[in-house]
Short mmCIF file of C-alpha atoms in Angstrom, two decimals:
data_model
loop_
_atom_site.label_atom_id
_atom_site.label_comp_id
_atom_site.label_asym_id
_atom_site.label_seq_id
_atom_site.Cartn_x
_atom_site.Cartn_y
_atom_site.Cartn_z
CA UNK P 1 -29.25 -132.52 37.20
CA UNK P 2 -30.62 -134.21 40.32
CA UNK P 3 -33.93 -136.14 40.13
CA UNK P 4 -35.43 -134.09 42.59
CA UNK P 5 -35.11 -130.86 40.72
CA UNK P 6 -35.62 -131.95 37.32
CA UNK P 7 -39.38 -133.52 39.28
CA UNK P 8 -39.49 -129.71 40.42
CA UNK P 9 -39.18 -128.43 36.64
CA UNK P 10 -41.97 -130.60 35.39
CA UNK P 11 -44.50 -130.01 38.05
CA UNK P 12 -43.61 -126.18 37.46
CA UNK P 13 -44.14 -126.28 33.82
CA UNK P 14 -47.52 -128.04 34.51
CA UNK P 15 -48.30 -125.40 36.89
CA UNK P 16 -47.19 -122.42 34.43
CA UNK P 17 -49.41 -124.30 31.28
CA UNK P 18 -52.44 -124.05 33.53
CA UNK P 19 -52.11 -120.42 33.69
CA UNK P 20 -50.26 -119.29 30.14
CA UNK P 21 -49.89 -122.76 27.91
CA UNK P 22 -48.51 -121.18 24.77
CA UNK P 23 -46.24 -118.51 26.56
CA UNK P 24 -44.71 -121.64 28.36
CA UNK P 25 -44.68 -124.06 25.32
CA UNK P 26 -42.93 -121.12 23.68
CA UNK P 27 -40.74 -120.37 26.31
CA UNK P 28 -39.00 -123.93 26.75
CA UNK P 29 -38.79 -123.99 22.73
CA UNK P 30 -36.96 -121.16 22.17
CA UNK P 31 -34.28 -121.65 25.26
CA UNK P 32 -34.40 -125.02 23.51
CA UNK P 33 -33.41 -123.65 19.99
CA UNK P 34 -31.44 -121.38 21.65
CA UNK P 35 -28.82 -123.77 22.98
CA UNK P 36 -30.15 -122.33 26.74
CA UNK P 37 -30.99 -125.57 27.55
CA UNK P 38 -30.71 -129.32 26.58
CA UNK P 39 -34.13 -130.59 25.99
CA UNK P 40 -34.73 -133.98 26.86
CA UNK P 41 -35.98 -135.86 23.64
CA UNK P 42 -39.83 -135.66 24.15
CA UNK P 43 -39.62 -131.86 24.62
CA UNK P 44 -37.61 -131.26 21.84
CA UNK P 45 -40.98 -130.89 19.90
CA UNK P 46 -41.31 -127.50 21.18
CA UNK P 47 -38.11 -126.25 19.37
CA UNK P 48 -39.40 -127.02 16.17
CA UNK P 49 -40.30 -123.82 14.03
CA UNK P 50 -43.75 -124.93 13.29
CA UNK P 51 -44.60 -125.39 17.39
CA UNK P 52 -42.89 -122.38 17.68
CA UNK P 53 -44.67 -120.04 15.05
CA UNK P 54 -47.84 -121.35 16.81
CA UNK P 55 -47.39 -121.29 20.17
CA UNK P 56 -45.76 -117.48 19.31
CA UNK P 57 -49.09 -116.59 17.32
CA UNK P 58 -51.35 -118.15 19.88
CA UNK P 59 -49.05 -116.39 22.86
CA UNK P 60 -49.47 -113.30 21.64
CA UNK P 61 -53.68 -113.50 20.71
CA UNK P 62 -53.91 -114.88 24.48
CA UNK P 63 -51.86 -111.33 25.50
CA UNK P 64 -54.59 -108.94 23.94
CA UNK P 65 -57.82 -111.69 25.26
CA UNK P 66 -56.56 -111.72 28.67
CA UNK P 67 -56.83 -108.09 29.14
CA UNK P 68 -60.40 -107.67 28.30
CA UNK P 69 -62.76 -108.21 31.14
CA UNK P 70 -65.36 -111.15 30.02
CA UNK P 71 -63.56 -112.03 26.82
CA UNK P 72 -60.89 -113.88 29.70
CA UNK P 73 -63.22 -115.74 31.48
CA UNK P 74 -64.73 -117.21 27.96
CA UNK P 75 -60.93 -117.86 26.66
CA UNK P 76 -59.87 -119.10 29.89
CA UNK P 77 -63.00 -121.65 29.59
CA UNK P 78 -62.14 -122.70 26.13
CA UNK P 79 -58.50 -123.25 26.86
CA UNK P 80 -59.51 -125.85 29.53
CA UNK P 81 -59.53 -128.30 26.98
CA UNK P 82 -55.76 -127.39 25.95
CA UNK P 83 -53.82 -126.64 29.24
CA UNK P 84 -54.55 -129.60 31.02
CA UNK P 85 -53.29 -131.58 27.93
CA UNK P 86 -50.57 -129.50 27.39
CA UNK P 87 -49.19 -129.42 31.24
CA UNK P 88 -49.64 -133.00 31.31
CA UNK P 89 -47.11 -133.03 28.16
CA UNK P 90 -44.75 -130.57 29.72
CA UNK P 91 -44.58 -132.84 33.30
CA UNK P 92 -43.96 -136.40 31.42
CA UNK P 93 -41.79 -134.77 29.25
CA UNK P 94 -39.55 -133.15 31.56
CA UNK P 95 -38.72 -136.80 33.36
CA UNK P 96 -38.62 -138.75 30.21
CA UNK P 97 -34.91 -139.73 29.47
CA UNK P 98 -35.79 -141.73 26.25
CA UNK P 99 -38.95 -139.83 25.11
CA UNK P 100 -41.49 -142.31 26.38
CA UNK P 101 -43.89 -140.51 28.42
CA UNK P 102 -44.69 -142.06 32.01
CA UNK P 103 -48.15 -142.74 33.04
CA UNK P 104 -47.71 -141.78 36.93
CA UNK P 105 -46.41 -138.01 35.73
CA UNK P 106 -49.22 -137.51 32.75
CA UNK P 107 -51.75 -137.64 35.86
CA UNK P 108 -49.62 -135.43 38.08
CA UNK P 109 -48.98 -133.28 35.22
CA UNK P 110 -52.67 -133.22 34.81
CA UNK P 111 -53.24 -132.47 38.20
CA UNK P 112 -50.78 -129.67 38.60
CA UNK P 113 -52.49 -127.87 35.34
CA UNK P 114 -55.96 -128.52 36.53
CA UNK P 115 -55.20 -126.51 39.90
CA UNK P 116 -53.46 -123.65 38.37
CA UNK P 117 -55.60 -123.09 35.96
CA UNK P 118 -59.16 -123.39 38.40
CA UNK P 119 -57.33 -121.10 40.07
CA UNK P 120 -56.24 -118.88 37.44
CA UNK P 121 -59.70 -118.87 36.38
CA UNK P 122 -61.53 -118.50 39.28
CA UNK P 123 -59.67 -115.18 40.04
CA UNK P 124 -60.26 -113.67 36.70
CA UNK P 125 -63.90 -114.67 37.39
CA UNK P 126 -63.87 -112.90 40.99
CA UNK P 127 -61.95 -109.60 39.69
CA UNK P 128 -64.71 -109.73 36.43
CA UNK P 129 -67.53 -108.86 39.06
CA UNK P 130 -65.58 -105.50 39.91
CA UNK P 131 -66.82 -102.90 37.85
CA UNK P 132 -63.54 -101.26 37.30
CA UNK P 133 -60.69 -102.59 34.14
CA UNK P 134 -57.94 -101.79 36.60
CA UNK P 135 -57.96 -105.22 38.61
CA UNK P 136 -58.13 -106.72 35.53
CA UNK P 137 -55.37 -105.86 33.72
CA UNK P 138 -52.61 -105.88 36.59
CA UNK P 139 -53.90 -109.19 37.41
CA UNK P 140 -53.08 -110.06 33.81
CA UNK P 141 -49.75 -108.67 33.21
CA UNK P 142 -49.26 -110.39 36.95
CA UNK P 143 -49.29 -113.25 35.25
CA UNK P 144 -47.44 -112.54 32.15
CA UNK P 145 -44.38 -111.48 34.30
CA UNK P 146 -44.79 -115.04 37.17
CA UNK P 147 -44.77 -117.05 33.41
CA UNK P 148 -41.72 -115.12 32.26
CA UNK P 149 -39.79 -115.09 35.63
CA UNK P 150 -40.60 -118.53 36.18
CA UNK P 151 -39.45 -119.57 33.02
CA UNK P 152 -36.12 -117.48 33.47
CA UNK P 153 -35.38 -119.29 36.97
CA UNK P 154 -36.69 -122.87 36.31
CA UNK P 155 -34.45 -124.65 34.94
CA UNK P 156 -30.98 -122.77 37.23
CA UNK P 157 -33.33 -122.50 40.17
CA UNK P 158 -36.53 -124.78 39.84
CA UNK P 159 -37.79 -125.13 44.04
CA UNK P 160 -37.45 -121.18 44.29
CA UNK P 161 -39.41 -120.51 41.04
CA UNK P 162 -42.03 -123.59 41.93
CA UNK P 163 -42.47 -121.95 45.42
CA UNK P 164 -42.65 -118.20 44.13
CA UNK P 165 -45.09 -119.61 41.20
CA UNK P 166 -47.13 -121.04 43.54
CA UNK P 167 -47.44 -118.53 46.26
CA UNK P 168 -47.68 -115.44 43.74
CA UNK P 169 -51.21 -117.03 42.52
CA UNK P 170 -52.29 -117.94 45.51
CA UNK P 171 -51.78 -114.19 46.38
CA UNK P 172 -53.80 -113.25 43.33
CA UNK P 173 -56.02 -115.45 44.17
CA UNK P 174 -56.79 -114.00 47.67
CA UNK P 175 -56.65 -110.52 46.37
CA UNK P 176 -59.38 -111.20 43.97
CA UNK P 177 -61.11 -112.89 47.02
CA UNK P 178 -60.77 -109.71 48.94
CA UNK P 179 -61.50 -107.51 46.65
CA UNK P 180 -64.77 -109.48 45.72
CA UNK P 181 -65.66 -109.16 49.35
CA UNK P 182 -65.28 -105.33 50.16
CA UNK P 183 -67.38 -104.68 46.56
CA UNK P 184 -70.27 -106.82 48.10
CA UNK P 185 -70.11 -105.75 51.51
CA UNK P 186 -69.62 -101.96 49.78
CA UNK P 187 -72.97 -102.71 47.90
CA UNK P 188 -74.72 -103.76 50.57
CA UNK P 189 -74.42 -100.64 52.52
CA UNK P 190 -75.38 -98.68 49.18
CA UNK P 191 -78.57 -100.66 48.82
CA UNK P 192 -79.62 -100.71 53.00
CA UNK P 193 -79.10 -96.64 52.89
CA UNK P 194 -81.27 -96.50 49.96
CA UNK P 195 -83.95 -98.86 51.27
CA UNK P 196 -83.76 -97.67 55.28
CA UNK P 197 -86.60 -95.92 56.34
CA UNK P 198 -85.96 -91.92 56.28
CA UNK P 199 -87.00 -89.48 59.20
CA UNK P 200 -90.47 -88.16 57.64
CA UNK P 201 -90.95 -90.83 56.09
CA UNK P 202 -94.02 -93.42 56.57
#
């Protein structure tokens, strides 16, 4: 595989770890143990049946947390601590041919995972404000299905599923924006007719 696209696979697994870090670590071990893929030595962690039982537990807790509106934006805060680490990991690990992991991709790695998941966060934190579960949960499953699809085209196809990755959450991302916008500008007209002065009225 070319340089170019195995860089594309590492900065894509950052990206996915800053929005799902088990489903992803989970993902890459099982096509791993699978015989889907040929890990490189430093990923070959993830195949192992004790990273997998976790990351399968923890995958499936982060499912049910995700969905509820508050209880996301207080696991998404406490897994800041795990999916920068962890798409760090994925990034070096990707490019290392020998299993020594490479200082210049742990910071891009870094990088990538710190974006995605600000972002990731930010929009659960926009879509929390509306008073409706709706938003919620199809932003969720949103991105359940870009982790899954991602994961399915990364490694066959890694620029298309970088650049869908990418521009599906910066679509989310914008929704929530928008949708934070017409609930303000909807409350705002609530609270002027209720506080305009009425014919009749001193």
């Amino acid at each position: 595989m070319e340089t170019a696209h195995v860089f594309a696979i590492g900065v894509l697994l950052a990206w996915l770890a800053g929005i799902r870090a088990y489903l992803t670590v989970f993902g890459v071990g099982i096509a791993g143990l699978l015989g889907w893929l040929d890990l490189p030595p430093a990923l070959q962690v993830a195949q192992s049946p004790w990273v997998l039982g976790v990351s399968g537990a923890l995958a499936v807790a982060e499912f049910f947390a995700d969905k509820l509106p508050g209880v996301d934006s207080i696991w998404d805060l406490l897994q800041t601590l795990l999916r920068i680490p962890a798409g760090a990991f994925l990034a070096a690990a990707t490019l290392s041919p020998d299993g020594h992991l490479g200082a210049g991709m742990l910071a891009t790695g870094a990088g990538v995972a710190l974006t995605s998941h600000v972002l990731k966060a930010g929009t659960r934190g926009l879509i929390n404000g509306s008073p409706e579960p709706v938003s919620n949960w199809v932003a969720s499953l949103s991105e359940d299905a870009l982790v899954v699809g991602a994961l399915a085209l990364a490694f066959h196809h890694p620029w298309l599923a970088l650049g869908a990755t990418v521009g599906v959450s910066l679509g989310l991302a914008l929704l929530a924006w928008w949708l934070c916008r017409t609930m303000l500008r909807g409350m705002a007209r609530v609270r002027e007719a209720f506080t305009s002065p009425r014919p009749g009225r001193p």
